[in-house]
Short mmCIF file of the C-alpha atoms (twelve columns), coordinates in Angstrom:
data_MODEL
# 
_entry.id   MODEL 
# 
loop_
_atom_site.group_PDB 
_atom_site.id 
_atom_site.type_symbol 
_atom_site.label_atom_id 
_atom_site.label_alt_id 
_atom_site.label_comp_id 
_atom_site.label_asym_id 
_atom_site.label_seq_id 
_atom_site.Cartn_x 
_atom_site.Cartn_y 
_atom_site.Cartn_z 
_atom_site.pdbx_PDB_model_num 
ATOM 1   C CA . UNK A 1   -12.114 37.764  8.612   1 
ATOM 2   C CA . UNK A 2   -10.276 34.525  8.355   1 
ATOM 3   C CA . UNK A 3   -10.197 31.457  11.278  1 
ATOM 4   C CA . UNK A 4   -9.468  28.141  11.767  1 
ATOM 5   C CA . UNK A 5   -10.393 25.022  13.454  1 
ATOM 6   C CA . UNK A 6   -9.217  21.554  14.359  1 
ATOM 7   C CA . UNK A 7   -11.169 18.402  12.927  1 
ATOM 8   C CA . UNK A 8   -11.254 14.735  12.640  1 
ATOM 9   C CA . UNK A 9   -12.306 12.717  9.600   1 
ATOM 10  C CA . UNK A 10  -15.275 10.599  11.530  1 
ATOM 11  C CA . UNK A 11  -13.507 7.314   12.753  1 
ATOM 12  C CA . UNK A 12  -14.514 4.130   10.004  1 
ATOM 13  C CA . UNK A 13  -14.473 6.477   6.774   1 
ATOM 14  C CA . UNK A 14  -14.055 4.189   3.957   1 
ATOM 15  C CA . UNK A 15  -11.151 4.922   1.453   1 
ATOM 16  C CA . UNK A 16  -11.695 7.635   -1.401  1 
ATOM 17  C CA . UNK A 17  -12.583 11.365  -2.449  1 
ATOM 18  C CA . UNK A 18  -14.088 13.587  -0.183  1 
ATOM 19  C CA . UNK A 19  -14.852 17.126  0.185   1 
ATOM 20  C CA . UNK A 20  -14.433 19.535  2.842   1 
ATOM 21  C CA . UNK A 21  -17.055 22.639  2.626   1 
ATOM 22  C CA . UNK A 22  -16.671 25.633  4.090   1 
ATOM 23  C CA . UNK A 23  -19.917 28.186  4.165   1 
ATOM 24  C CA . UNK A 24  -19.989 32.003  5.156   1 
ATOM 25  C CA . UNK A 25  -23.292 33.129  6.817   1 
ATOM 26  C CA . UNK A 26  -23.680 29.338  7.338   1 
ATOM 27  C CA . UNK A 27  -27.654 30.317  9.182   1 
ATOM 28  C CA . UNK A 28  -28.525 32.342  6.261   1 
ATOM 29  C CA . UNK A 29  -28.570 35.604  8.962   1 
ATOM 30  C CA . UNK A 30  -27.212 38.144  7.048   1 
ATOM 31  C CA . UNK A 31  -29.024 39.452  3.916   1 
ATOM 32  C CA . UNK A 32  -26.435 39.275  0.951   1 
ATOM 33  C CA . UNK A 33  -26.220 41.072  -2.761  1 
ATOM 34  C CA . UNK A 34  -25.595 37.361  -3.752  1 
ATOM 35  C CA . UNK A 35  -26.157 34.012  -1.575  1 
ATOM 36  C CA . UNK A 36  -24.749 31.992  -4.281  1 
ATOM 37  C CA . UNK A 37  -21.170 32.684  -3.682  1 
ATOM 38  C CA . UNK A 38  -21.117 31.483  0.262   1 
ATOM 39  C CA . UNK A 39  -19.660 27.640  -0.438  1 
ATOM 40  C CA . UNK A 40  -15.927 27.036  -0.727  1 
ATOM 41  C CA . UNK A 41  -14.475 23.939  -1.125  1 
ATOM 42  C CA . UNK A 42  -11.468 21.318  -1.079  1 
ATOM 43  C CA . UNK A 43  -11.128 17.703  -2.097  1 
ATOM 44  C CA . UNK A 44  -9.243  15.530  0.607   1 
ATOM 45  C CA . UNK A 45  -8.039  11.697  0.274   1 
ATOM 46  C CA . UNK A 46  -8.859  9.258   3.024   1 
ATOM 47  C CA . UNK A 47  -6.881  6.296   3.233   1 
ATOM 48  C CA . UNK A 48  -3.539  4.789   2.915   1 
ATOM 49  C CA . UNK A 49  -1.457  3.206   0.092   1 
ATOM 50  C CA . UNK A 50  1.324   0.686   1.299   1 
ATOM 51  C CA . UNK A 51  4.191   -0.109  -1.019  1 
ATOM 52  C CA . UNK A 52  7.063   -2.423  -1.295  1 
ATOM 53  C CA . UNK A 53  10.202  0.183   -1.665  1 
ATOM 54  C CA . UNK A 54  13.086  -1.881  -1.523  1 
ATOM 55  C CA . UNK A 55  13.298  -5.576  -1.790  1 
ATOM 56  C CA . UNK A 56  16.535  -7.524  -1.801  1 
ATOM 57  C CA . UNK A 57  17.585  -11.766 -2.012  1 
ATOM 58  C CA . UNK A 58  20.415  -13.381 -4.084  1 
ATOM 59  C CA . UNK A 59  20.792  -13.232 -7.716  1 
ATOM 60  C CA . UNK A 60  21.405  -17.417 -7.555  1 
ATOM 61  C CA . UNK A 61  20.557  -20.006 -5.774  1 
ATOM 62  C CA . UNK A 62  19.682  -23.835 -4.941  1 
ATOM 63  C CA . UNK A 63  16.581  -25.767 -4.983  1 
ATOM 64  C CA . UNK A 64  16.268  -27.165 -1.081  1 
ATOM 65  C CA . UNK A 65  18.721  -24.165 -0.175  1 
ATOM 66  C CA . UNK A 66  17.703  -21.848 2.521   1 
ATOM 67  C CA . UNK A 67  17.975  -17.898 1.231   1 
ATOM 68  C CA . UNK A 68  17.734  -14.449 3.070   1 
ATOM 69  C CA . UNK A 69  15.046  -12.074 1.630   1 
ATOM 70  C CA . UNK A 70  14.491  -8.665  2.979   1 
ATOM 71  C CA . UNK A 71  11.715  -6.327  2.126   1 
ATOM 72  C CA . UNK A 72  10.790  -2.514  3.580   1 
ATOM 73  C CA . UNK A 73  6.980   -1.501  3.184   1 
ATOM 74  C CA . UNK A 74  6.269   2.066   2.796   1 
ATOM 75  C CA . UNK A 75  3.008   3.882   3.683   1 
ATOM 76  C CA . UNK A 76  2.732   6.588   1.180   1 
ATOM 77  C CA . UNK A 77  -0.546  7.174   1.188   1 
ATOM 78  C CA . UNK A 78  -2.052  10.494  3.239   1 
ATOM 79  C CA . UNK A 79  -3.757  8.391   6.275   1 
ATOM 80  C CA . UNK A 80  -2.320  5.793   8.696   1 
ATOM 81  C CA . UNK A 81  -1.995  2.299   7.898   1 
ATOM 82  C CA . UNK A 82  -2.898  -0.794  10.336  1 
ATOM 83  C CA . UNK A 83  -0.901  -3.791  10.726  1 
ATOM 84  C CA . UNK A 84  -0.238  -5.976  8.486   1 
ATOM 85  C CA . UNK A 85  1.919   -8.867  6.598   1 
ATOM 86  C CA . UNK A 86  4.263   -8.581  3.227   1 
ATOM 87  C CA . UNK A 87  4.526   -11.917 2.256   1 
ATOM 88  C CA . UNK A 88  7.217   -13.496 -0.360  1 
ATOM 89  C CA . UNK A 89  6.171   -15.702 -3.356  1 
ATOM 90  C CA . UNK A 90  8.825   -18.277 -5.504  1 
ATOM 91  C CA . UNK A 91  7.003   -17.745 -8.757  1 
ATOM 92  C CA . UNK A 92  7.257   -18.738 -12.179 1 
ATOM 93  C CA . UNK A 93  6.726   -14.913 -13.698 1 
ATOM 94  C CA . UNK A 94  6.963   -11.938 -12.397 1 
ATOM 95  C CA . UNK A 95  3.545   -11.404 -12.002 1 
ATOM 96  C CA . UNK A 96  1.723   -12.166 -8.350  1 
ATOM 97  C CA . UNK A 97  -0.896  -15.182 -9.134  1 
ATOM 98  C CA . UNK A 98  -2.893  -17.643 -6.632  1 
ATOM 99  C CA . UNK A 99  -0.398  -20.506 -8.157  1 
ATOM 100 C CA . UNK A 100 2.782   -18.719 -6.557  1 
ATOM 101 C CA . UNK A 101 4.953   -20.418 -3.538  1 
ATOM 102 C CA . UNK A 102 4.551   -18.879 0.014   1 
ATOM 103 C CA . UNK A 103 7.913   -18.639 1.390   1 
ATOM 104 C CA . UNK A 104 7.316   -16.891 4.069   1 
ATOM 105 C CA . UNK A 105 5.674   -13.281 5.645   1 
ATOM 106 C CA . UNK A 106 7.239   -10.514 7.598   1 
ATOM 107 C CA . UNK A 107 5.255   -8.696  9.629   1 
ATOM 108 C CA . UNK A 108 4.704   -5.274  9.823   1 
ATOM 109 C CA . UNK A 109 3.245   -2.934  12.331  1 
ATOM 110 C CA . UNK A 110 1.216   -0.133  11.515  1 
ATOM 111 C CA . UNK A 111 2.393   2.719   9.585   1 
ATOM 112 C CA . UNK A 112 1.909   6.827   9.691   1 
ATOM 113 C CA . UNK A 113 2.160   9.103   6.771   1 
ATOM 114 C CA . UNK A 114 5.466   8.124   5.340   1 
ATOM 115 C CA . UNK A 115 6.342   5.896   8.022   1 
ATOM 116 C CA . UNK A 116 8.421   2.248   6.618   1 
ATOM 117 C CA . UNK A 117 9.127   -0.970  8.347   1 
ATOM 118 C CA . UNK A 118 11.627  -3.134  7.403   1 
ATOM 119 C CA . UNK A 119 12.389  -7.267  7.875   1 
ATOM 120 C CA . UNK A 120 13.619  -10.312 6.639   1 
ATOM 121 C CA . UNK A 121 13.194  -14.173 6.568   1 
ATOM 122 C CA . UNK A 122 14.951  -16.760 5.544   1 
ATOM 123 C CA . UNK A 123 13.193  -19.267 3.381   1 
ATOM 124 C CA . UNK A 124 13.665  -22.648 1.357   1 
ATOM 125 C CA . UNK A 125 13.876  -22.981 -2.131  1 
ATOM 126 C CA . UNK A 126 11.208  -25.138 -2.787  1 
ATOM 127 C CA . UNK A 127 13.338  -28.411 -2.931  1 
ATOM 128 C CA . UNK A 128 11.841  -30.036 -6.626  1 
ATOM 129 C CA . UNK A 129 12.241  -27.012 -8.369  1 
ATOM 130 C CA . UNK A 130 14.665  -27.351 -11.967 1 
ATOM 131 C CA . UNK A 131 17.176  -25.337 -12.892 1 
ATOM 132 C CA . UNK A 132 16.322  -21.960 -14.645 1 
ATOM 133 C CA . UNK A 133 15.057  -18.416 -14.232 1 
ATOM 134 C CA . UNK A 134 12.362  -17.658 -11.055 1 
ATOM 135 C CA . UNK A 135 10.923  -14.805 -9.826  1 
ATOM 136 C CA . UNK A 136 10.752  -13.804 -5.948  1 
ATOM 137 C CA . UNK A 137 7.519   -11.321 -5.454  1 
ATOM 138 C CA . UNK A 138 7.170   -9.274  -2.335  1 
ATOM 139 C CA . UNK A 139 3.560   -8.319  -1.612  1 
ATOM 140 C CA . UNK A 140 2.409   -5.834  0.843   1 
ATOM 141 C CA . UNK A 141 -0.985  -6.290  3.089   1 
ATOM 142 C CA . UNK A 142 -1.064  -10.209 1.423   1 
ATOM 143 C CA . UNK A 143 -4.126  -10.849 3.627   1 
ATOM 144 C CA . UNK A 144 -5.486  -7.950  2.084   1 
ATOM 145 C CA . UNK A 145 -6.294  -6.124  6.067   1 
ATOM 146 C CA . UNK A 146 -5.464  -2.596  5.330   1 
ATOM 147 C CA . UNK A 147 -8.113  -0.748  2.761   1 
ATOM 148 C CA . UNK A 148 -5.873  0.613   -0.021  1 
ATOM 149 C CA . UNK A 149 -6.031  3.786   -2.524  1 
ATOM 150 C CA . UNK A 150 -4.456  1.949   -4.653  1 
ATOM 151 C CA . UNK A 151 -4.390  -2.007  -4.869  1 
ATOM 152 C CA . UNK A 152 -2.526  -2.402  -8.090  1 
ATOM 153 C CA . UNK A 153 1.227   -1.292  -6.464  1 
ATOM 154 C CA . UNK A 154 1.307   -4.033  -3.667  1 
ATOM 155 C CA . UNK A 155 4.026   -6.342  -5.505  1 
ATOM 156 C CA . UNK A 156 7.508   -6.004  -6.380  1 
ATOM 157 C CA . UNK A 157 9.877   -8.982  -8.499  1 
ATOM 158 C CA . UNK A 158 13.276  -9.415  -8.678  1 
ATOM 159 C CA . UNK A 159 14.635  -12.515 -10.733 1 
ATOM 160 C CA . UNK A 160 16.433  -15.103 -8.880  1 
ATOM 161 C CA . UNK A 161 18.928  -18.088 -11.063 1 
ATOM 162 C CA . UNK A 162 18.343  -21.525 -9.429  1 
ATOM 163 C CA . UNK A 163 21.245  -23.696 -10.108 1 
# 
């Protein structure tokens, strides 16, 4: 015989591995050949895992000068995903470090299964800055609000020229 039901994972699970059991003669009420055989059972994830999938500025520009950037975060983890900020960084590297420039955040609202939100500010150029090759990093849930699968995907760089 074969059935189904409808659950929830209990509201406030943290993030991670679980298992779902299933159990025939669950009360032990019918005598069996073998009782060992009676557990089935499945791994689900909990959680979420937010992503920066596109992420767009110019190729050049000046220090003091104002510049569009636009950024679309992606929920592609299996849960939903709360609110949150992806906030944009004028850095020296590519890499995401405390030292990095704030230029600005975009907000974005929560996120279902697959779900994206897209937005864009316009920011300064921090005005001192010489000549030479920068990075702009996009970084998804920068206040660090949303509980991740995976924290190490939240940043994408493109290079940006300053003239």
């Amino acid at each position: 015989a074969s059935g189904s039901i409808t659950a929830a994972i209990p509201v406030g699970t943290s993030t991670g591995s679980y298992y779902l059991i299933a159990r025939a003669d669950a009360d032990n009420v019918v005598a069996e050949l073998n009782e060992e055989n009676n557990i089935y059972n499945r791994q689900v994830t909990v959680g979420t895992d937010l992503v920066v999938s596109s992420f767009s500025g110019p190729a050049t520009a000046g220090a003091g000068k104002a510049v569009t950037l636009s950024a679309t975060t992606k929920n592609y983890g299996p849960g939903d995903a709360g609110a949150s900020l992806t906030r944009i960084y004028f850095s020296t590297d590519s890499q995401y470090n405390s030292g990095d420039i704030a230029l600005g955040d975009i907000p974005v609202a929560a996120l279902g299964v697959n779900q994206s939100a897209s937005g864009s500010i316009t920011a300064a150029i921090p005005a001192n800055t010489p000549t030479g090759s920068y990075y702009l990093i996009a970084r998804v849930d920068a206040d660090h609000v949303v509980a991740e699968l995976n924290e190490e995907n939240n940043t994408y760089s493109r290079m940006v020229m300053i003239e």
